[in-house]
Short mmCIF file of C-alpha atoms in Angstrom, two decimals:
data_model
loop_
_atom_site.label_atom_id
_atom_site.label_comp_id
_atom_site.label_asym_id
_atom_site.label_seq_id
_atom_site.Cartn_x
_atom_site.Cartn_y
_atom_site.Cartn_z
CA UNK O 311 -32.29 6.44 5.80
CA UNK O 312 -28.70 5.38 6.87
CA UNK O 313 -25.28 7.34 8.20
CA UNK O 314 -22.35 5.32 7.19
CA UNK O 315 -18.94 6.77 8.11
CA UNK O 316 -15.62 6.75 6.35
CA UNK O 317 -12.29 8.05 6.61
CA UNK O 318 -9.82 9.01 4.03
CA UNK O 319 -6.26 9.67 4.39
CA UNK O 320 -3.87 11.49 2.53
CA UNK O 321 -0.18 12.51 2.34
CA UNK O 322 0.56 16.26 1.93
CA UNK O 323 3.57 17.71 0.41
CA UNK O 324 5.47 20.77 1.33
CA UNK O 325 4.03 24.08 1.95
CA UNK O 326 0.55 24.77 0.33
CA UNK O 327 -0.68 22.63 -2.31
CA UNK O 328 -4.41 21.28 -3.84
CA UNK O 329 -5.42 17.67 -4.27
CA UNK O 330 -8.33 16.99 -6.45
CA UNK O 331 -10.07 14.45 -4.21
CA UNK O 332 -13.16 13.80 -6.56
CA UNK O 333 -12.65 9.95 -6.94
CA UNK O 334 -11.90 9.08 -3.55
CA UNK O 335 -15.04 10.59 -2.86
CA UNK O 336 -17.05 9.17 -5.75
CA UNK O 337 -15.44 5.70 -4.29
CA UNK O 338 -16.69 6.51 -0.87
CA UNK O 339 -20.07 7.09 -2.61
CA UNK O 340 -20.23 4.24 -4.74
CA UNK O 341 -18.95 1.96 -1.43
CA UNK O 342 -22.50 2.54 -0.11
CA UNK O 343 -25.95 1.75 -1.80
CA UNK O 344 -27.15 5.40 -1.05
CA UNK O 345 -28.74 6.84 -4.26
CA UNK O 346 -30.54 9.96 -2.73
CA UNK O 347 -28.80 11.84 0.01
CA UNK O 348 -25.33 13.49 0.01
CA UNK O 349 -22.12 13.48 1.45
CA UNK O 350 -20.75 15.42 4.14
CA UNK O 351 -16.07 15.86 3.68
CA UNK O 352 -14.77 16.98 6.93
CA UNK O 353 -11.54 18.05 7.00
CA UNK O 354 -10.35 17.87 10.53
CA UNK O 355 -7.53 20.01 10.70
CA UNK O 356 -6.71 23.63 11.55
CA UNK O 357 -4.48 24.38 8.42
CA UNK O 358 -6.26 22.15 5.59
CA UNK O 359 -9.37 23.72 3.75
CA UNK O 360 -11.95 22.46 1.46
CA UNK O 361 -13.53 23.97 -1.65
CA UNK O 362 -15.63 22.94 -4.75
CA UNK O 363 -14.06 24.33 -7.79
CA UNK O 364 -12.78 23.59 -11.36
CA UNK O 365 -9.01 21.58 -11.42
CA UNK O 366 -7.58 23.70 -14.05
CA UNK O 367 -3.79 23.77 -13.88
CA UNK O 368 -2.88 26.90 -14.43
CA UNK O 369 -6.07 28.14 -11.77
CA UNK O 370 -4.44 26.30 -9.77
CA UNK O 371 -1.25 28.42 -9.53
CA UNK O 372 -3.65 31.43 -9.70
CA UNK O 373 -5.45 30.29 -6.22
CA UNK O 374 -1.70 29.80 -4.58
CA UNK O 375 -0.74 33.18 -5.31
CA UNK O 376 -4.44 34.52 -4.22
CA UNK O 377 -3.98 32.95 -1.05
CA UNK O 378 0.12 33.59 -0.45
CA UNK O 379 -1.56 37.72 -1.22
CA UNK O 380 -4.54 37.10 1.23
CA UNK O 381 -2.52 35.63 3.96
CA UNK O 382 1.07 36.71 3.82
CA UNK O 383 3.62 33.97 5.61
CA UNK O 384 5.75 37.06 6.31
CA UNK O 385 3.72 38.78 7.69
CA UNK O 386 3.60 39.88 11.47
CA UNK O 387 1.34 37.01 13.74
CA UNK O 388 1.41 36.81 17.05
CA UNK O 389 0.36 32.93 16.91
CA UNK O 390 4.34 33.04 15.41
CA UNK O 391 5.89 34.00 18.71
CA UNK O 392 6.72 30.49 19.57
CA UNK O 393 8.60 31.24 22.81
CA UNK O 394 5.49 32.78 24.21
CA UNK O 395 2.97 29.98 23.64
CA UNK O 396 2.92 27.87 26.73
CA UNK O 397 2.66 23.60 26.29
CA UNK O 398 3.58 23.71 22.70
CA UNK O 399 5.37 20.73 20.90
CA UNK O 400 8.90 20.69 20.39
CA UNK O 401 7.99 20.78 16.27
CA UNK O 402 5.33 23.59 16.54
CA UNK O 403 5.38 25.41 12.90
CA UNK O 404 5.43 28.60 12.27
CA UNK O 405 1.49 28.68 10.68
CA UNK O 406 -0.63 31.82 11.12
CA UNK O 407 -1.40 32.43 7.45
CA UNK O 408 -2.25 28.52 7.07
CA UNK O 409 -4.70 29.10 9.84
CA UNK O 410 -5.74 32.39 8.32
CA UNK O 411 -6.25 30.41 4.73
CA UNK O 412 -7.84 27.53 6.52
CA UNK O 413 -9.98 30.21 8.14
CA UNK O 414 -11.42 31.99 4.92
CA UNK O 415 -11.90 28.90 2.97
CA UNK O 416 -13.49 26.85 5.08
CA UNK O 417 -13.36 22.76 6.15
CA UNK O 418 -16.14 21.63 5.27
CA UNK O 419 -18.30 20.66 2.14
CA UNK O 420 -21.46 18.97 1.31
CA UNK O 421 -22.32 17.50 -2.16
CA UNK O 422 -25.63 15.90 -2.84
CA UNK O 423 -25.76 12.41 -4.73
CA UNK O 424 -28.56 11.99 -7.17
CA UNK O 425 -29.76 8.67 -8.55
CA UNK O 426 -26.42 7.30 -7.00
CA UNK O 427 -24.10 9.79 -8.38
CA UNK O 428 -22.30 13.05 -7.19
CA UNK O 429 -24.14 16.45 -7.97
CA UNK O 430 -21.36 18.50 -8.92
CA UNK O 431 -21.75 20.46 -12.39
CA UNK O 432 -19.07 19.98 -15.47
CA UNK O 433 -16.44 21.74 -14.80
CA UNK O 434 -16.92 21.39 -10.32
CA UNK O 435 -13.98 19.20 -8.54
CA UNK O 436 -13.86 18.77 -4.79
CA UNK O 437 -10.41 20.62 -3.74
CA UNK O 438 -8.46 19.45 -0.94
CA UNK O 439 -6.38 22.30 0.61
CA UNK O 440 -2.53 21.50 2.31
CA UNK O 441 -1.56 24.84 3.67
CA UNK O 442 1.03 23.50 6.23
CA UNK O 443 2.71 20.49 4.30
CA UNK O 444 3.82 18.29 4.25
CA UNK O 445 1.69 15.84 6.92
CA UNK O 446 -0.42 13.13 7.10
CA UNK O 447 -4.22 14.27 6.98
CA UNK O 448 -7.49 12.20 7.95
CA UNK O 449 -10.95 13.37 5.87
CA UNK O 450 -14.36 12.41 7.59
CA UNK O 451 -16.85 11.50 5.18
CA UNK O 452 -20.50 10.99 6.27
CA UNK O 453 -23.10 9.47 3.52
CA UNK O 454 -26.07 10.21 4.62
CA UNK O 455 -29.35 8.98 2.27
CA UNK O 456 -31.50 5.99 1.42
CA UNK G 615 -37.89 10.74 6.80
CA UNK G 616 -37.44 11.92 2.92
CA UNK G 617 -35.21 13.25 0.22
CA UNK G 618 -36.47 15.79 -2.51
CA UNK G 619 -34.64 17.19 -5.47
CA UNK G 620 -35.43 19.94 -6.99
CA UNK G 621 -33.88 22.50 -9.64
CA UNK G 622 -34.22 25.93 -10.07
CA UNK G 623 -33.17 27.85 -13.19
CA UNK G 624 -31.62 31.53 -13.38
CA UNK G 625 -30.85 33.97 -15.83
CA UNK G 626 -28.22 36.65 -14.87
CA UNK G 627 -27.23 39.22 -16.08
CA UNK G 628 -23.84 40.71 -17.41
CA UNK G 629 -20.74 40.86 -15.01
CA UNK G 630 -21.02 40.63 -11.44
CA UNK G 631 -24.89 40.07 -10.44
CA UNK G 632 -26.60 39.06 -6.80
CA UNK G 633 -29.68 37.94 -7.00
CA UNK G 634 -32.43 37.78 -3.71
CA UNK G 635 -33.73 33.80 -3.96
CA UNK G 636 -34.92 33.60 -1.17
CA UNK G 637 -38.46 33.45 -2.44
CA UNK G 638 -37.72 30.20 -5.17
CA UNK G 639 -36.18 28.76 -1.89
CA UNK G 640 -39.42 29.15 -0.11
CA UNK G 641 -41.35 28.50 -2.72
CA UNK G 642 -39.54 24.85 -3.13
CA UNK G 643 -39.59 24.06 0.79
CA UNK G 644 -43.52 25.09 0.25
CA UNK G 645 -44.48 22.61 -2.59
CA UNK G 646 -43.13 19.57 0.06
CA UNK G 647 -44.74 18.79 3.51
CA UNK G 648 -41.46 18.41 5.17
CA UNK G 649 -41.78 20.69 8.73
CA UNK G 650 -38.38 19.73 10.16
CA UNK G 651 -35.56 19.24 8.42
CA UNK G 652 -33.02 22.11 6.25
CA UNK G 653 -32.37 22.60 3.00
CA UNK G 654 -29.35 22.51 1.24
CA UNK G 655 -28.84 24.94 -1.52
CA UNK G 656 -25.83 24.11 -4.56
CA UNK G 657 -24.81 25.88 -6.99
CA UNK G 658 -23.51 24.01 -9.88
CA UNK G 659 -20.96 26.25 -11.62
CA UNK G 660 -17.68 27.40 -11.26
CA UNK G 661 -17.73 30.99 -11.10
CA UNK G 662 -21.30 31.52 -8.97
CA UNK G 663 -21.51 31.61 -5.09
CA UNK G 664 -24.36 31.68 -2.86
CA UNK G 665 -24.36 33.91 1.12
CA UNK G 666 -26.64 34.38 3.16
CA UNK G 667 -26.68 38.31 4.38
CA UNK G 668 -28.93 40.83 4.05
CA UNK G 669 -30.62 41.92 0.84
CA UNK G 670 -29.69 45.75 1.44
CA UNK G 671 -29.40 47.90 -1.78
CA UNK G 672 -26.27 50.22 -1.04
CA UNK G 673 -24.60 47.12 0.82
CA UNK G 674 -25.21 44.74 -2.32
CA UNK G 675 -23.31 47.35 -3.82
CA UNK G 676 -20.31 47.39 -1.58
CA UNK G 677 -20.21 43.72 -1.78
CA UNK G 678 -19.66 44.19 -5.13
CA UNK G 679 -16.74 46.81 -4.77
CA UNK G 680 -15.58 44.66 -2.05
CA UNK G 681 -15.35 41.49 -4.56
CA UNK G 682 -13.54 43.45 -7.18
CA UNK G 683 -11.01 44.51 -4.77
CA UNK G 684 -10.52 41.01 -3.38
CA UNK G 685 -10.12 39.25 -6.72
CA UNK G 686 -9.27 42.25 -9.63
CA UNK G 687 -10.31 41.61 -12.97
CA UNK G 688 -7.11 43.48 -14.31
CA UNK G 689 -4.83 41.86 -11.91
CA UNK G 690 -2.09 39.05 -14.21
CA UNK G 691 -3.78 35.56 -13.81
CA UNK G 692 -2.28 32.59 -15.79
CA UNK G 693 -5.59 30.93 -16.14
CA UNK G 694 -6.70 33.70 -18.53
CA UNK G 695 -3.72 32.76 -21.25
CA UNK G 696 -6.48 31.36 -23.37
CA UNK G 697 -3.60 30.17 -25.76
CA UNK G 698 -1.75 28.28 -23.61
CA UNK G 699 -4.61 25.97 -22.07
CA UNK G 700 -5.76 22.82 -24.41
CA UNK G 701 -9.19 21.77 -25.45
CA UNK G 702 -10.79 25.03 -24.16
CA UNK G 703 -14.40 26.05 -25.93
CA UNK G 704 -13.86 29.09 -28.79
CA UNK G 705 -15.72 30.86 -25.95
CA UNK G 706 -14.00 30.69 -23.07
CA UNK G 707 -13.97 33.86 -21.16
CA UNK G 708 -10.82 35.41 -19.01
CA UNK G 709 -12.58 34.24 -15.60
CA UNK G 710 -9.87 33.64 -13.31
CA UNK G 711 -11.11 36.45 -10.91
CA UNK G 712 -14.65 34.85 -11.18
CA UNK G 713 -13.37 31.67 -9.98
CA UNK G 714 -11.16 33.09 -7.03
CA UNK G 715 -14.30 35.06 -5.51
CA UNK G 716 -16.69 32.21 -6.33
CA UNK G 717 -13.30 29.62 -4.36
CA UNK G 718 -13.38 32.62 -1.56
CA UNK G 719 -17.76 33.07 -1.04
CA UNK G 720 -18.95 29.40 -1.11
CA UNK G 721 -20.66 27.72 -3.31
CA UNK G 722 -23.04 25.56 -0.72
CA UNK G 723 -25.80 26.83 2.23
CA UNK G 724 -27.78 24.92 4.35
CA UNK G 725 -30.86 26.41 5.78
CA UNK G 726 -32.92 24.83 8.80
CA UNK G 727 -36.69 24.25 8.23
CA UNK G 728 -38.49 24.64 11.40
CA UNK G 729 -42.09 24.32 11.79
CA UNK G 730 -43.11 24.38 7.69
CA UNK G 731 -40.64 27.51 7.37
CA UNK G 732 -37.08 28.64 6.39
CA UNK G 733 -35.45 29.09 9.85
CA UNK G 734 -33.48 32.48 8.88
CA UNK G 735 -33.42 35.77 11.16
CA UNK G 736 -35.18 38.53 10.30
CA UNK G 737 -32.43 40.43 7.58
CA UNK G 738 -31.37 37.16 6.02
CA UNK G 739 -32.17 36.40 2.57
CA UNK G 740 -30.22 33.88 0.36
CA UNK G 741 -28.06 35.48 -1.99
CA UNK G 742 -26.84 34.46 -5.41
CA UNK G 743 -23.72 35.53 -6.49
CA UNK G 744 -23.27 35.48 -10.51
CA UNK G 745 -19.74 36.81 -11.22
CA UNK G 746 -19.13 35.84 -14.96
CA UNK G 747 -22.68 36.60 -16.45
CA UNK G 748 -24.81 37.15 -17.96
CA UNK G 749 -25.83 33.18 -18.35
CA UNK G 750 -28.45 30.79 -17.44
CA UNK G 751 -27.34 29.05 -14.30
CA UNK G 752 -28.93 25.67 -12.21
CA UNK G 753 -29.08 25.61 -8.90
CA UNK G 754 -29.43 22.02 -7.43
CA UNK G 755 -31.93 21.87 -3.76
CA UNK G 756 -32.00 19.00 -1.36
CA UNK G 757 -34.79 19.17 1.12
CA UNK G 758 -34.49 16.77 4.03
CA UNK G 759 -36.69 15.73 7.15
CA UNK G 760 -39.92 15.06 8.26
CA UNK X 557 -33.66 9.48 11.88
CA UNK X 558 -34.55 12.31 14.26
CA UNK X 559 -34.25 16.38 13.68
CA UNK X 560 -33.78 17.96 17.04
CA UNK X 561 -33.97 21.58 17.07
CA UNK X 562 -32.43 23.80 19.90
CA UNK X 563 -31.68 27.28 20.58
CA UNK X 564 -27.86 28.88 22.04
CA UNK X 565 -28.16 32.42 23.16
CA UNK X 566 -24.82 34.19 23.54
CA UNK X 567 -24.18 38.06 24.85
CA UNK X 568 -21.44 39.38 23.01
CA UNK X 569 -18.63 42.12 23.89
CA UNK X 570 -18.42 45.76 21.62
CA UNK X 571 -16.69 45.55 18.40
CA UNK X 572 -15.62 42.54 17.01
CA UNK X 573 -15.06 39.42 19.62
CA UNK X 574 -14.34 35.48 19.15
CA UNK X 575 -16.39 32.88 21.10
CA UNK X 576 -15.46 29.49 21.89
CA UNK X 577 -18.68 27.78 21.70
CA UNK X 578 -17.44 23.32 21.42
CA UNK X 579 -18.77 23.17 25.03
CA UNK X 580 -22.55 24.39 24.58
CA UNK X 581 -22.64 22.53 21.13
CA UNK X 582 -21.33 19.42 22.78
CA UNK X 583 -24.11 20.03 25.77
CA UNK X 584 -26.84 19.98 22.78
CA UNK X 585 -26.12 17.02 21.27
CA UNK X 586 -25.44 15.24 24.63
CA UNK X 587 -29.10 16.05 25.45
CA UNK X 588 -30.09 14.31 22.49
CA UNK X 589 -29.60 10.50 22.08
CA UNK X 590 -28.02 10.89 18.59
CA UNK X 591 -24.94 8.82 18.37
CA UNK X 592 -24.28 9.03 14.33
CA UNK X 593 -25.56 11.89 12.53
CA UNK X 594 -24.42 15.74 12.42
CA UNK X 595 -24.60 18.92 14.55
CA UNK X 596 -25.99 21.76 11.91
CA UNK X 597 -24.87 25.22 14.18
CA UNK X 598 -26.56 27.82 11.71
CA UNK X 599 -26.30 31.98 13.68
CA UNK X 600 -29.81 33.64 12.52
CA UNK X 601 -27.71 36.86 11.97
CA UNK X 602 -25.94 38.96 9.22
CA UNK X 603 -22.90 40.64 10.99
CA UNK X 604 -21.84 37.47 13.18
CA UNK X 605 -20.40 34.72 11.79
CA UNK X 606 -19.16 30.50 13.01
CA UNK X 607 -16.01 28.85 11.91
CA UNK X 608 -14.01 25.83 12.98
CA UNK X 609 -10.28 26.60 13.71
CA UNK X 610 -7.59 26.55 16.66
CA UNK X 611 -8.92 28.50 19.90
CA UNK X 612 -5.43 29.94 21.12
CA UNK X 613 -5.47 33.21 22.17
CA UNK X 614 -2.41 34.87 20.55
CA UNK X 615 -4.24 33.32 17.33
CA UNK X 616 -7.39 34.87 18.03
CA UNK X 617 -5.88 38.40 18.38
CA UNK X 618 -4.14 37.70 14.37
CA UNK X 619 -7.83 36.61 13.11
CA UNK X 620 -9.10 40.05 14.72
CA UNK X 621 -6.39 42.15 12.56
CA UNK X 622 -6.75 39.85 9.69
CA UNK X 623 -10.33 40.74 9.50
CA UNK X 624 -10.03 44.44 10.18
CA UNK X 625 -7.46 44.61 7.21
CA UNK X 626 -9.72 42.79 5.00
CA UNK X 627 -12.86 44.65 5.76
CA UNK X 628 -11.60 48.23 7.04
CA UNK X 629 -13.95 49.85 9.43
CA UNK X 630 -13.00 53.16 8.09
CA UNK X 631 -13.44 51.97 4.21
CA UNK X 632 -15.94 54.46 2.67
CA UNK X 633 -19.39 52.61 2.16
CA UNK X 634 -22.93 53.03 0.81
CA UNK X 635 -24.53 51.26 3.14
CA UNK X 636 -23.03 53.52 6.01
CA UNK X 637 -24.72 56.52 4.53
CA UNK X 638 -27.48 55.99 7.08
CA UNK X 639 -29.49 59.07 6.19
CA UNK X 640 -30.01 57.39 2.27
CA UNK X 641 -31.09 54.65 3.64
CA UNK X 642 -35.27 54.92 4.11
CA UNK X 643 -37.36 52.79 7.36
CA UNK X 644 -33.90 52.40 9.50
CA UNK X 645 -34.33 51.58 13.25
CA UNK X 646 -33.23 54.48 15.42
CA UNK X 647 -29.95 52.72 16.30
CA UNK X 648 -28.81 51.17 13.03
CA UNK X 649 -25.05 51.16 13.57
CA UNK X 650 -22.90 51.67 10.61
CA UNK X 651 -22.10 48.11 10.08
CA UNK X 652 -21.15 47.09 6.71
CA UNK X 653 -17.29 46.13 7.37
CA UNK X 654 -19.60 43.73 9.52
CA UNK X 655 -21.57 42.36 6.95
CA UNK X 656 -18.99 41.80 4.48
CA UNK X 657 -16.59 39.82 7.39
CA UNK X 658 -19.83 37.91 8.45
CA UNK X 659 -20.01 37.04 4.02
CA UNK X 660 -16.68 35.98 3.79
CA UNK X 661 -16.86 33.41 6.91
CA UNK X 662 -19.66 31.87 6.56
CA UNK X 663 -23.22 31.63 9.23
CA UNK X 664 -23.08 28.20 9.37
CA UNK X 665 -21.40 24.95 10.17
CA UNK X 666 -22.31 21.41 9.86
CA UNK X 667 -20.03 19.35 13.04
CA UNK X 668 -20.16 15.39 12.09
CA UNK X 669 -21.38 13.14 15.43
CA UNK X 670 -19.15 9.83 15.45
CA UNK X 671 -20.27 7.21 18.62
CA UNK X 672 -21.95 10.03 19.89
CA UNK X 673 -19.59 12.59 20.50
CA UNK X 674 -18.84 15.65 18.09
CA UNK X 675 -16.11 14.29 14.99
CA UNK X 676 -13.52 17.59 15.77
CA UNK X 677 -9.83 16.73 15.10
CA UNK X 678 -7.23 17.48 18.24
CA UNK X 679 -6.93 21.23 17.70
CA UNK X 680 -10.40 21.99 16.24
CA UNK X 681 -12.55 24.34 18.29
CA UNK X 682 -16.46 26.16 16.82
CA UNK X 683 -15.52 29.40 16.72
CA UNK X 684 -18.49 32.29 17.17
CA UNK X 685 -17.89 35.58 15.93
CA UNK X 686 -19.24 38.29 16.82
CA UNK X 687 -18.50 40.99 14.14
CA UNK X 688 -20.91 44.60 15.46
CA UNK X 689 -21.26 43.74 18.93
CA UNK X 690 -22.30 44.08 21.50
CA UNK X 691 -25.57 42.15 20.78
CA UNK X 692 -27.84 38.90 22.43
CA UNK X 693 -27.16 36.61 19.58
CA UNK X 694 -29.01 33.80 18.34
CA UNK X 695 -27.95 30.03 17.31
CA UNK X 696 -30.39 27.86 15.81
CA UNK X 697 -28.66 23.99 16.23
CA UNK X 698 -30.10 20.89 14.78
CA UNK X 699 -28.98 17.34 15.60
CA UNK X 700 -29.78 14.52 12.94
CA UNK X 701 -29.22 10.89 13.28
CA UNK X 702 -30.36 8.20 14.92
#
C-alpha cells in the first residue's frame, strides 16, 4: 500500500470559469503503478471548488448562471468592506460570493481507480471550479493504493 | 491492509427518488473482515447524489421541495435545447435541473468503519438521491483497512 | 499503513454557530506518527455540518445569512409538524432548516497529511458548523498513512 503525492498547477482566467481536469488526473494516475486504490484532488484554495459532473457545453453555462443566482456578486457581504478588515493585502478582491460558491460546492473529491483506471461513469468529468480568476492555482493529488 | 470493490445495483423510480442504503452499505462492509478502515461510497451518474442525514419521512419530503426550489425544473436552461446539442441519444431527457442538484448534493461519502461497523451517529443513514428516474443506477464501494 | 481512530467533542452555542477546529485536528494527527496519509474529520450528526474555507470573522457572519436565506427557519415544513411525527423525544426541536443546511454542506472532510503536517493552503481553515445548537457534538477523526 503506497501514498505518492503530486501537485498540479493551473492558470485561471477571469471571473468564474470550469476546467475539465480529467486527464491531468488520469496522468497523475497512470504516473504511479497503483491499480486498486483511488485518488484524493485537493483544491487548496478558498474561492476554487471541485465537483464530478458531465462537461457538456451548454451545462456548463447553465452551472454559471446557477451559481451567479446562488451567490449574488452584488449582493450585500460584509467580508466586502475592505476598509474594515485589518492586515489585508494591498490587492484584496472583492470575493464573498466566490467564498460562498467555494463553500456549497466543496474542495475536495475522491475517485477510486479500478484495475489501474479511474472509476468515473460515461458521462462523469472531474470539474475544476475558478470563482475568483484569474490566478495561479496548485491541486494536491494523493494516490493512495497498491 | 486491503482494497475491495464492490457494486451495488438500484432501480429508482420516476422523478426525484431518495432511497435509505444504508443496509446494502452494511451489508457490503459485512461480507469483508476489514474492522478499521471507511468506506467510500460513488455514485456513477450524472444526475444522482448521495447525503448522509436522517431517513425521516416528512423531512425526505421537504428535501425534495427544497431541491425543486433550488434547481426548478421549469426554470430556462440551455442544456435542455435538445436540438442544438450534437450526437445526443434519441432519448435524452431535459435534465439540466437534475444535474445542478446532483453538482450542488455530492456525488461521493466516506464512512469510517470502526470495530466491524459503519461508524455513523444514531439518525444517520446513507441516502441516495435519484433525480432523473426512474432508471437502474450502479453505485461503485471501496472498502479500505484492516 | 495505520488507521488511527480518535474522538473531538465540541459544546456548541444556540442557533447556528461556526467553529474553527485546524488546531484540535492538527493536535490529532500530531499524536499520531503519520507523516503521509490523510486526516478523515467525519461529525456523527445530521444538523451540524464541516467545511474547509477562510476563518475571518466578517466572512463568517455572510456564511450565517447565506445559510439562513437558503434554508429559512420560518419556511413551512413537514418535518416541523412535531405532533405527526410518532416516537419523538420530549425535546425534538423543530429542526429541519437544520437538516437541509447540514445536506447541502456536507458531514465530512478528508484533510491530506504532507511531511507530517496537515496539506491546507495559506487561507484554508476546517470549519465546524453547528446548525440547531446548542448541543455536545461529536467528531469521529481517522488518520491513515504510514
Amino acid at each position: 500500500m503506497a501514498v505518492i503525492n503530486k501537485i498540479i498547477d493551473i492558470q485561471t482566467h477571469q471571473g468564474i470559469n470550469i476546467h475539465n481536469i480529467t486527464p491531468q488526473i488520469e496522468s497523475v494516475v497512470a504516473s504511479t503503478s497503483i491499480q486498486n486504490g483511488y485518488v484524493l484532488v485537493f483544491s487548496r484554495h478558498t474561492t476554487t471548488a471541485l465537483a464530478v459532473n458531465e462537461d457538456e457545453e451548454r451545462l456548463i453555462q447553465d452551472i454559471k448562471v446557477f451559481l451567479e443566482k446562488l451567490a449574488p456578486l452584488n449582493d450585500r457581504y460584509l467580508h466586502n468592506d475592505l476598509h474594515l478588515r485589518p492586515n489585508i493585502p494591498p490587492d484584496e478582491p472583492k470575493n464573498a460570493h466566490s467564498h460562498l460558491m467555494a463553500m456549497m460546492l466543496n474542495n475536495t473529491e475522491i475517485i477510486p481507480i479500478v484495475d489501474g483506471k479511474l472509476g468515473l461513469g460515461t458521462y462523469q468529468s472531474i470539474l475544476f471550479f475558478e470563482l475568483d480568476g484569474a490566478r495561479k492555482r496548485t491541486i494536491l493529488c494523493q494516490v493512495y493504493g497498491e
